[in-house]
Amino acid sequence: MTMHAALIIDSGGGWIETFRNLCRRILEEGGVDALLVPQHLPRSPMVQYTLVRDAERLEGVNPVAPVLPLNGGTLAARLTREDPGARVAALLRPCEIRAFLELVKLHQGERQRILLLGIDCLGTFEPPEFQDWVKENSSWDGEAFLRSMRDSGRPPEGAPALRSSCQVCEHPTPEGAADVEVWLLGTDPDRLLLHSTTEEGDRLLKGLGLDPGEPPKGRQKAVTSLEEQRREARDQLFRDVSSRLLPLEKILETLSSCIHCQNCRDVCPICYCKSCVFQGPSLDHPSAQYLRWAGRKGAIKMPTETLFFHLTRMAHMSTSCVGCGQCSSACPMGIPVADIFRFVGHRTQSLFQYVPGRDLEEPLPLATFREDELSPP
Amino acid sequence: MRRIGVYICHCGTNIAGKIDVEKLAEYARGLPYVAVARDYRFMCSEPGQEQIRKDIREHGLDRVVVAACSPRMHEQTFRKVCQESGINPYFLQIANIREQCSWVSEDPAGAMHKAMDLLRAAVERVVRHRPLPSQEVRVHPDVLVVGGGIAGIQAALDIAEGGHRVHLVERLQSIGGHMAQLDKTFPTLDCSACILTPKMVAAGTHPLITLHTYSEVADVSGFVGNFRVTIRHKATYVDHKRCTGCGICQQKCPKRVPSEYEEGLGLRKAIYTLFPQAVPNKPVIDRQNCIYFTKGRCRACEKFCEMKAIDFHQEDWEEVVDVGSIIVATGYDLMDPSVMELYGYGRYPNVITPLQFERMASAAGPTGGRILLKDGKEPKDVAILHCVGSRDKNYHEYCSRVCCMYALKFAHLIRERTSANVFHFYMDMRCFGKGYEEFYERVQSEGAILIRGKAARITDEGLASEEEGRLVVHAEDTLSGESLRVPVDLVILATAMEPRSDAEDVARAFRLGRSRDGFFLEQHPKLAPVSTASAGIFLAGTCQGPKDIPDTVAHASAAAAKSLSLASRGMVEVESMVSEIDPELCAGCRTCVALCPAEAIEYLPRLRVSRIQAALCQGCGACAAACPSGAAQLKHFTSDQILSEIDALMGA
Amino acid sequence: MDAQRNDPSPAVEMGEGRMMDEGELDFGFAQEVSAEPGGEGIVKCFACGSCSAGCPVRRFHPTFNPRRIIRMVLLGMRDAVLRDPFVWLCATCFTCQERCPQGVRIADLMRALKNLALRSGNMPEGIPMQVNLLREKGTLYPLDEFDNKKRTKAGLPPLPGAHEDVGVLLGDLADLGRPKEE
C-alpha cells in the first residue's frame, strides 16, 4: 500500500513547472475532477487557494511559495462536509492536513470525500512580508526559496524570516496522513518525488502511468535532522513563553493590547462553531450589569471579557491546536497568540498523550472518557 | 418587574444559632426585586408554607427564594408550594445556609457574611429562572431482578404476585445463592433447605417469572421506566428444553473435580447440577474440565442421554429485554482468610471457613452432617474465631453483622452432634435481632466456652506430647486478664462478608455508587435504603451491606414494593431540567452525542444539527459543558443563570 | 486450657480488683496521651487483647499487659501509668502494632508514655546510667582492650573505645545522666 514514484525534472522548466504539469495530468488522467491548489492570481504577487476544474487554469500553481494565506484544512472541510458530487483532490501542507483531520473528527468534513496530496513544508513568511518581497523581486518564482531551504535550511539572502510558528513546527512532513506525499526534503534536486501511502494514492500514481521506484536514501536523515532542529527551537520558544507568561498575571500584560477584533478566532481552523459563544446570548449582559461592575471595581475595561475570551477559546481548542500560527498572523496588534496557544496546547495535549491530526482513530480528548486519564503512568 | 419573596428559615437553632436571621431578612429587603422578606422558625412546617402561599397571593410574588437547608431536603416541598399558588415550580431558588453555611462555620460573623452572599446570589439567579413544564413518561410494566439468591427470589416472587412479569437473572445454573449452602438458620434452627426450596420452586414455576440462569447482564441502557437490558446466556452444552433432569449424564461422566457448592469438601462431575433440589434441575457442562472439550474424546454423557439433549456445539447467546425498573440483588462474597497468615488457613487443613462448616453440618453434604477432622476423626475441642476480617482496620472496618449469630449456631450444632468443647474467641457479642439474645443464652447454657479476646494467632506448636498434631489458639481472656493458649482440633474462622469481587463492574453497568466499605450505595441510609442515585434501580440484600436472612428478605420485599409502585402507576415524572440544543448555533460536531450517558441526543443529518430527546435526557449537563458554542444548554442551569449567580457571589 | 498465671504482687498500682475513688482518676489523661506523637489512636482501642496475647515480653514479665496499660490510660490512672516501671519493659518489637485491628500504634504509644513519664521525673534507674554511658563513651556498649585485641588477631583495625562527641548531640538530655545535686 505504499508506492514510490519519481518524475524527472525537465531542464527547461524546473521543479515548479514539473509540478504544474503533474497537476494538469492529475486533472486530465488521474480521475480527479477538481483540484484545490495554491496559485498566483493573475496580476497579483499573492498566492491564494484556487479550486480548479479546467486543466488549462493551472498556470500560476506554486506549492512552494512560502506563504499560507489561510489554513486550507478549513477549505478541505468545507468541500467535503456534504458529498461534493465529484472527485476532489487538494494539495495541503502538513499543518493544514492535521487541521483537516481534527475537523473531520468534529464532523465538519469527511476524509473519504477528498484525495489529499500532502507536501513537505519548508516554512512560510508572514503574508504581507511575502507580498512585499515578491513585489520587490520581480523575477521571483519560488525555485530560489526551494533551493536555499534545501541547501542551507534558511531562506535566501534578503528574504524575510520564517514565521515563528514555522520555525518551531516539528511536523514538516505529512507523516502518512495524506494519500500521496510530495517530498522536498532529502531528495535529488532533479527529481520530483511522489510517495503514496494509501490505496487511493497508489491508484492515482498508477493511473498517471508512473512506475514504482526506490525511495531516496537521504530522506530519513534530512527529515530527522530538520525535526530535531525544530524541536530544539520549540523548546526554546516554550522557555521564552513561560518566562514571558508566568506567573499568570503576565498573561494579562501580554493580552492588554488585544482590541477584541476576534481575528484569531476567525482564522483558527479549529474554531468551527457557527457562531462563537462570545457573540451568543449567554455573555450578553444587561446594561445595568456593566454599571454594577464598574461600581464595584471603580473602573472596568470595556468590553470586559478580554482574558475570558482568550481563555475560553484556549479551553475549547487547545487540545486540537495544530500550531499553524494563523492566529498570530491575523493579529493586528502583534500579540504572539500562536506562541501562547502552542505553549498551552503542548501541555494539554501531552496530558492526554494526544497529537492532533495524527490519526482519525484517536478520539478527541475532551469528547471521550478514559478511566486511566490524568493519572500518572 | 419581578417580585421576589425571600424566606429565611431559623431551622430551630440550626441556622438561627449561628446567623442573625432577622438581620438577614432586613438585608434581603434591600436587594433588587425583593418585595417581601421574612424569617420563620421552620419554613418547611405547614404554617411556614402557608405564609409563602399567602404572600404569593397578596403580594403578587412571581419568584420565591428560600434560605434554609440543602435543596436535597426541601426543594420539592417549596416547588410544590409555588405550584399550588399558581406560579411555575421552577420559579424557586434555595439558598443553602445550613449545610453550606451555619453548620460548617465556626465564626458567626463570617457565617453571616456568607449567608448574605448566598442569598444575594439566589436572588440574582431566580430572576433569570424560566418556567419549565413537567413531563411524564410511561413505565414498562416488567421488572429485572439481578441475582437469584434469597433476596432476588423474594423480590421476584413479590413482584410476580403483584401481577408483573419478572426477569430473574442468575449467574450460576440454579437459583438459591448462599442460602442453599446453609444447614440450619439462626435463631430458630429451621433447616435452610426446608424454608428455601419451596420459594425456589415457586419462583421456578411462577407463570410471571422468567428464569435466566447461567446468564449475566451484559449491558443496560435507558432510564427509569424504560430500561433495555441485554442478557448473555452462557452455553450450557445441554439443551434444557429436551433435558428431563434424569441425572444419568452426571452418573456416567468420568471426570471428577472439587465442588464449588461443597466449598471444596466434596466432588462433582464435569457435567453437573449444583445440588439435588436445584431450580432448574438441569445440568451444564463445565468446559474447562470436560474431557471432550479438553482432550477431544469421551462424550459419555451424550451416549447415555436418551433425550439427545447434549449439544457440544452450543454457543453463548444474547437476549434483549425491556423493563421499567431493576433490582440489583447480587449478594456478597465471603472473605478469603488465607491473607491472614496468622490464622493459618490454607496451611493447616483443620482451619476452615464458615461455609465449609455449613456444608459439613448439612445432612446432604460431603460428610452427611457429621463434624469431622480431615483425618475422619471427631474433634475433641473446637475453636470459633469471631471477627475474622471484620472490625479490623487491616481488612474490613465494618461489623459483618451475622458472624456472632452463626458462630453461636455452630456451637449449638457441634454440641448437638459431638462431645467436643467449643471455645468462642470474641470481642463483643452482638445479638441484636428478634430472638437472638435468647439464642445466645441457650447456647451458653449448652456449655459453649466464651473467651472475650481476639485470637492473636494459631500455631501447630504443641508444648506437650498430647498437643502433637493439634492447633493452638493464642489469645487473652481480657475479662480475667489471663493469657491463654488453647489447644484444639478444629478452628472455624468466622470470616467477613465482603462486596463481590466484580462489584466495580456491576456498579458501572448499573450506574451505582459504592460506599466506603465497597458495598453498593443506597440513596439514603435511613429513609431510602433500597433506592439508589439511579432512578428506577433498587438494591436488595447483601449487595448493599452485610445482612442476615430476615433483614435480606425484608430488604428484598422493600425493593419489590418500590418496583411495584413504579409499575402500578404506569407513569413516572421525569426531569424537567433537561438540555436543549439551539439549532441556529449547533455546528453538528456531535461531541455531545458521544458524551451523553443517556444516549438522548440524536443527529439530524438533513439539518446537520443534533437534537435532544427530552424524554431520555437526565439533565446531567455533559453536553452543555462540552458544547463550545453554547448551543447545548441545560435548562435551569443556563450560562446566564450560572454566571449571574457567580457574579452576585463575587461582590455586592 | 492452659493459662499462664499472672503474678499480681508487684503491680499494686494496677489496682487489681481494688475499689477506686473517682478522685484518684485524671480524666484528662487520655487526651494528654492522645496529643503525644504516637498516642493519637488510643481512644479507638476496643480491648480485644490481641496485643497482649501476642506480646513476647509478657511471656517473661506477666505484669506487662499493653491492653491494660491502654485501659488504664483511658480510665485516667495517670500516676499508676507513669510511676510504674512497666511501660519501660516494652521491647518495641511492633508485634502488637502490626496485629491491632483498630490501628492503634501501641509500640509508639509506649514511647509516648515513656516521654510523659520522663517529663514528670519518672524513670527506671537504668535510664540515667545509659545516658551517662552515652555521654561519656558515645555508645551503650563501649569497647575495651580485650575487644581490640581480638580485632587485631582477626586482622581488623582497632576501634576507639569511646566516641565523646556523641555526648554533645545529647544536649540537655545529657543532664539526665549526671548525679542529682541535692
Short mmCIF file of N, CA and C in Angstrom, two decimals, chain B residues 171-266:
data_model
loop_
_atom_site.label_atom_id
_atom_site.label_comp_id
_atom_site.label_asym_id
_atom_site.label_seq_id
_atom_site.Cartn_x
_atom_site.Cartn_y
_atom_site.Cartn_z
N ARG B 171 -26.29 -15.96 37.73
CA ARG B 171 -25.01 -16.30 37.13
C ARG B 171 -24.80 -17.83 37.07
N LEU B 172 -25.20 -18.52 38.13
CA LEU B 172 -24.99 -19.97 38.19
C LEU B 172 -26.15 -20.71 37.53
N GLN B 173 -26.06 -22.04 37.48
CA GLN B 173 -27.09 -22.79 36.77
C GLN B 173 -28.36 -23.01 37.60
N SER B 174 -28.30 -22.61 38.89
CA SER B 174 -29.51 -22.74 39.70
C SER B 174 -29.66 -21.49 40.56
N ILE B 175 -30.89 -21.14 40.86
CA ILE B 175 -31.10 -20.09 41.85
C ILE B 175 -30.88 -20.70 43.23
N GLY B 176 -30.86 -19.87 44.26
CA GLY B 176 -30.66 -20.39 45.62
C GLY B 176 -29.61 -19.62 46.39
N GLY B 177 -28.51 -19.30 45.69
CA GLY B 177 -27.48 -18.46 46.31
C GLY B 177 -26.82 -19.11 47.50
N HIS B 178 -26.24 -18.27 48.36
CA HIS B 178 -25.53 -18.78 49.53
C HIS B 178 -26.45 -19.54 50.47
N MET B 179 -27.71 -19.11 50.52
CA MET B 179 -28.61 -19.72 51.50
C MET B 179 -28.78 -21.21 51.22
N ALA B 180 -28.64 -21.59 49.95
CA ALA B 180 -28.79 -23.01 49.60
C ALA B 180 -27.65 -23.85 50.15
N GLN B 181 -26.57 -23.19 50.57
CA GLN B 181 -25.43 -23.94 51.12
C GLN B 181 -25.56 -24.15 52.63
N LEU B 182 -26.46 -23.39 53.27
CA LEU B 182 -26.50 -23.41 54.73
C LEU B 182 -27.22 -24.63 55.26
N ASP B 183 -26.86 -25.00 56.50
CA ASP B 183 -27.51 -26.15 57.13
C ASP B 183 -28.75 -25.68 57.89
N LYS B 184 -28.53 -25.16 59.11
CA LYS B 184 -29.65 -24.63 59.89
C LYS B 184 -29.54 -23.12 59.90
N THR B 185 -30.64 -22.45 60.21
CA THR B 185 -30.59 -20.99 60.25
C THR B 185 -30.92 -20.51 61.66
N PHE B 186 -30.14 -19.51 62.11
CA PHE B 186 -30.39 -18.97 63.45
C PHE B 186 -31.56 -18.01 63.41
N PRO B 187 -32.21 -17.73 64.52
CA PRO B 187 -32.07 -18.38 65.83
C PRO B 187 -33.04 -19.55 65.99
N THR B 188 -33.87 -19.77 64.96
CA THR B 188 -34.94 -20.76 65.12
C THR B 188 -34.50 -22.16 64.76
N LEU B 189 -33.33 -22.26 64.12
CA LEU B 189 -32.77 -23.54 63.71
C LEU B 189 -33.64 -24.28 62.70
N ASP B 190 -34.39 -23.52 61.88
CA ASP B 190 -35.06 -24.19 60.76
C ASP B 190 -33.97 -24.66 59.82
N CYS B 191 -34.24 -25.74 59.15
CA CYS B 191 -33.34 -26.23 58.11
C CYS B 191 -33.45 -25.27 56.94
N SER B 192 -32.28 -24.79 56.49
CA SER B 192 -32.26 -23.78 55.45
C SER B 192 -32.96 -24.27 54.19
N ALA B 193 -32.63 -25.50 53.78
CA ALA B 193 -33.22 -26.03 52.56
C ALA B 193 -34.75 -26.12 52.69
N CYS B 194 -35.22 -26.49 53.90
CA CYS B 194 -36.66 -26.67 54.08
C CYS B 194 -37.43 -25.37 53.86
N ILE B 195 -36.80 -24.24 54.24
CA ILE B 195 -37.55 -22.99 54.05
C ILE B 195 -37.22 -22.34 52.71
N LEU B 196 -36.07 -22.69 52.14
CA LEU B 196 -35.69 -22.04 50.88
C LEU B 196 -36.28 -22.74 49.65
N THR B 197 -36.21 -24.08 49.64
CA THR B 197 -36.60 -24.76 48.40
C THR B 197 -38.05 -24.49 47.99
N PRO B 198 -38.99 -24.36 48.91
CA PRO B 198 -40.34 -24.02 48.43
C PRO B 198 -40.36 -22.69 47.66
N LYS B 199 -39.56 -21.74 48.13
CA LYS B 199 -39.51 -20.45 47.44
C LYS B 199 -38.83 -20.61 46.08
N MET B 200 -37.79 -21.45 46.03
CA MET B 200 -37.11 -21.67 44.75
C MET B 200 -38.07 -22.29 43.75
N VAL B 201 -38.81 -23.28 44.22
CA VAL B 201 -39.76 -23.94 43.32
C VAL B 201 -40.85 -22.96 42.88
N ALA B 202 -41.31 -22.15 43.83
CA ALA B 202 -42.35 -21.18 43.49
C ALA B 202 -41.84 -20.22 42.42
N ALA B 203 -40.57 -19.78 42.57
CA ALA B 203 -40.01 -18.86 41.58
C ALA B 203 -39.84 -19.57 40.24
N GLY B 204 -39.44 -20.85 40.30
CA GLY B 204 -39.19 -21.59 39.07
C GLY B 204 -40.46 -21.90 38.30
N THR B 205 -41.59 -21.97 39.01
CA THR B 205 -42.81 -22.38 38.32
C THR B 205 -43.79 -21.23 38.13
N HIS B 206 -43.49 -20.07 38.69
CA HIS B 206 -44.45 -18.97 38.57
C HIS B 206 -44.59 -18.52 37.12
N PRO B 207 -45.83 -18.43 36.63
CA PRO B 207 -46.00 -18.08 35.21
C PRO B 207 -45.46 -16.69 34.86
N LEU B 208 -45.31 -15.83 35.85
CA LEU B 208 -44.85 -14.48 35.52
C LEU B 208 -43.35 -14.30 35.76
N ILE B 209 -42.67 -15.38 36.20
CA ILE B 209 -41.23 -15.25 36.41
C ILE B 209 -40.48 -16.00 35.31
N THR B 210 -39.64 -15.28 34.59
CA THR B 210 -38.79 -15.92 33.60
C THR B 210 -37.41 -16.06 34.19
N LEU B 211 -36.97 -17.31 34.39
CA LEU B 211 -35.63 -17.52 34.94
C LEU B 211 -34.62 -17.47 33.82
N HIS B 212 -33.56 -16.68 34.04
CA HIS B 212 -32.44 -16.69 33.10
C HIS B 212 -31.24 -17.17 33.91
N THR B 213 -31.11 -18.49 34.08
CA THR B 213 -29.98 -19.00 34.85
C THR B 213 -28.78 -19.17 33.93
N TYR B 214 -27.60 -19.34 34.55
CA TYR B 214 -26.34 -19.47 33.82
C TYR B 214 -26.19 -18.28 32.86
N SER B 215 -26.63 -17.10 33.35
CA SER B 215 -26.71 -15.92 32.49
C SER B 215 -26.18 -14.70 33.24
N GLU B 216 -25.80 -13.70 32.49
CA GLU B 216 -25.34 -12.46 33.10
C GLU B 216 -25.89 -11.27 32.34
N VAL B 217 -25.99 -10.15 33.03
CA VAL B 217 -26.41 -8.92 32.35
C VAL B 217 -25.20 -8.35 31.62
N ALA B 218 -25.33 -8.25 30.30
CA ALA B 218 -24.19 -7.79 29.51
C ALA B 218 -24.22 -6.28 29.33
N ASP B 219 -25.42 -5.72 29.29
CA ASP B 219 -25.50 -4.28 29.05
C ASP B 219 -26.83 -3.73 29.54
N VAL B 220 -26.79 -2.51 30.05
CA VAL B 220 -28.01 -1.83 30.47
C VAL B 220 -28.02 -0.45 29.84
N SER B 221 -29.08 -0.12 29.14
CA SER B 221 -29.21 1.24 28.65
C SER B 221 -30.59 1.76 29.01
N GLY B 222 -30.83 3.03 28.76
CA GLY B 222 -32.13 3.61 29.05
C GLY B 222 -32.22 4.11 30.48
N PHE B 223 -33.43 4.51 30.86
CA PHE B 223 -33.61 5.14 32.16
C PHE B 223 -34.91 4.70 32.80
N VAL B 224 -35.16 5.24 33.99
CA VAL B 224 -36.31 4.81 34.76
C VAL B 224 -37.55 4.71 33.88
N GLY B 225 -38.23 3.58 34.00
CA GLY B 225 -39.43 3.36 33.20
C GLY B 225 -39.14 2.62 31.91
N ASN B 226 -37.96 2.85 31.36
CA ASN B 226 -37.63 2.27 30.06
C ASN B 226 -36.17 1.86 29.99
N PHE B 227 -35.86 0.76 30.64
CA PHE B 227 -34.51 0.21 30.54
C PHE B 227 -34.50 -0.84 29.44
N ARG B 228 -33.38 -0.91 28.75
CA ARG B 228 -33.19 -2.01 27.79
C ARG B 228 -31.99 -2.81 28.28
N VAL B 229 -32.22 -4.09 28.52
CA VAL B 229 -31.19 -4.92 29.16
C VAL B 229 -30.80 -6.06 28.23
N THR B 230 -29.51 -6.21 28.04
CA THR B 230 -29.02 -7.33 27.25
C THR B 230 -28.56 -8.43 28.20
N ILE B 231 -29.16 -9.59 28.07
CA ILE B 231 -28.80 -10.73 28.94
C ILE B 231 -27.97 -11.71 28.12
N ARG B 232 -26.79 -12.05 28.64
CA ARG B 232 -25.97 -13.04 27.94
C ARG B 232 -26.18 -14.40 28.59
N HIS B 233 -26.67 -15.35 27.78
CA HIS B 233 -26.85 -16.72 28.26
C HIS B 233 -25.60 -17.49 27.90
N LYS B 234 -24.94 -18.01 28.94
CA LYS B 234 -23.73 -18.79 28.66
C LYS B 234 -24.13 -20.16 28.13
N ALA B 235 -23.29 -20.69 27.27
CA ALA B 235 -23.58 -22.01 26.70
C ALA B 235 -23.55 -23.06 27.80
N THR B 236 -24.62 -23.86 27.90
CA THR B 236 -24.66 -24.93 28.91
C THR B 236 -24.24 -26.26 28.29
N TYR B 237 -24.26 -26.33 26.95
CA TYR B 237 -23.99 -27.56 26.18
C TYR B 237 -25.02 -28.65 26.46
N VAL B 238 -26.12 -28.24 27.09
CA VAL B 238 -27.22 -29.16 27.31
C VAL B 238 -28.50 -28.43 26.86
N ASP B 239 -29.26 -29.08 25.98
CA ASP B 239 -30.50 -28.45 25.53
C ASP B 239 -31.53 -28.62 26.65
N HIS B 240 -31.76 -27.52 27.38
CA HIS B 240 -32.61 -27.63 28.57
C HIS B 240 -34.08 -27.86 28.22
N LYS B 241 -34.42 -27.66 26.94
CA LYS B 241 -35.80 -27.95 26.55
C LYS B 241 -36.02 -29.45 26.46
N ARG B 242 -34.96 -30.15 26.02
CA ARG B 242 -35.09 -31.62 25.92
C ARG B 242 -34.80 -32.30 27.26
N CYS B 243 -33.83 -31.78 28.00
CA CYS B 243 -33.36 -32.45 29.22
C CYS B 243 -34.50 -32.62 30.23
N THR B 244 -34.58 -33.82 30.79
CA THR B 244 -35.60 -34.07 31.81
C THR B 244 -35.01 -34.01 33.21
N GLY B 245 -33.70 -33.82 33.29
CA GLY B 245 -33.05 -33.77 34.60
C GLY B 245 -32.95 -35.15 35.23
N CYS B 246 -32.85 -36.21 34.41
CA CYS B 246 -32.84 -37.58 34.95
C CYS B 246 -31.54 -37.88 35.69
N GLY B 247 -30.45 -37.20 35.32
CA GLY B 247 -29.21 -37.34 36.07
C GLY B 247 -28.28 -38.42 35.58
N ILE B 248 -28.66 -39.12 34.52
CA ILE B 248 -27.81 -40.22 34.05
C ILE B 248 -26.45 -39.70 33.56
N CYS B 249 -26.47 -38.51 32.95
CA CYS B 249 -25.23 -37.93 32.45
C CYS B 249 -24.23 -37.72 33.58
N GLN B 250 -24.74 -37.25 34.72
CA GLN B 250 -23.86 -36.99 35.86
C GLN B 250 -23.32 -38.29 36.42
N GLN B 251 -24.14 -39.33 36.37
CA GLN B 251 -23.67 -40.62 36.83
C GLN B 251 -22.55 -41.14 35.96
N LYS B 252 -22.71 -40.96 34.65
CA LYS B 252 -21.78 -41.59 33.71
C LYS B 252 -20.53 -40.76 33.46
N CYS B 253 -20.58 -39.48 33.73
CA CYS B 253 -19.42 -38.62 33.46
C CYS B 253 -18.22 -39.12 34.26
N PRO B 254 -17.09 -39.37 33.61
CA PRO B 254 -15.94 -39.93 34.34
C PRO B 254 -15.08 -38.88 35.04
N LYS B 255 -15.33 -37.61 34.79
CA LYS B 255 -14.43 -36.57 35.33
C LYS B 255 -14.95 -36.03 36.66
N ARG B 256 -14.11 -36.10 37.69
CA ARG B 256 -14.48 -35.56 38.99
C ARG B 256 -13.62 -34.34 39.31
N VAL B 257 -14.25 -33.29 39.79
CA VAL B 257 -13.49 -32.08 40.21
C VAL B 257 -14.07 -31.59 41.54
N PRO B 258 -13.28 -30.85 42.30
CA PRO B 258 -13.80 -30.33 43.57
C PRO B 258 -15.04 -29.47 43.34
N SER B 259 -16.02 -29.66 44.20
CA SER B 259 -17.28 -28.95 44.02
C SER B 259 -17.25 -27.58 44.66
N GLU B 260 -17.58 -26.54 43.90
CA GLU B 260 -17.64 -25.18 44.44
C GLU B 260 -18.77 -25.09 45.45
N TYR B 261 -19.89 -25.75 45.15
CA TYR B 261 -21.04 -25.71 46.04
C TYR B 261 -20.70 -26.34 47.39
N GLU B 262 -19.88 -27.40 47.36
CA GLU B 262 -19.46 -28.06 48.61
C GLU B 262 -18.23 -27.39 49.20
N GLU B 263 -17.89 -26.21 48.70
CA GLU B 263 -16.75 -25.45 49.21
C GLU B 263 -15.47 -26.29 49.19
N GLY B 264 -15.33 -27.12 48.16
CA GLY B 264 -14.11 -27.90 48.00
C GLY B 264 -14.06 -29.14 48.87
N LEU B 265 -15.10 -29.41 49.67
CA LEU B 265 -15.08 -30.57 50.56
C LEU B 265 -15.57 -31.83 49.85
N GLY B 266 -16.28 -31.64 48.74
CA GLY B 266 -16.79 -32.80 48.01
C GLY B 266 -16.41 -32.68 46.54
#
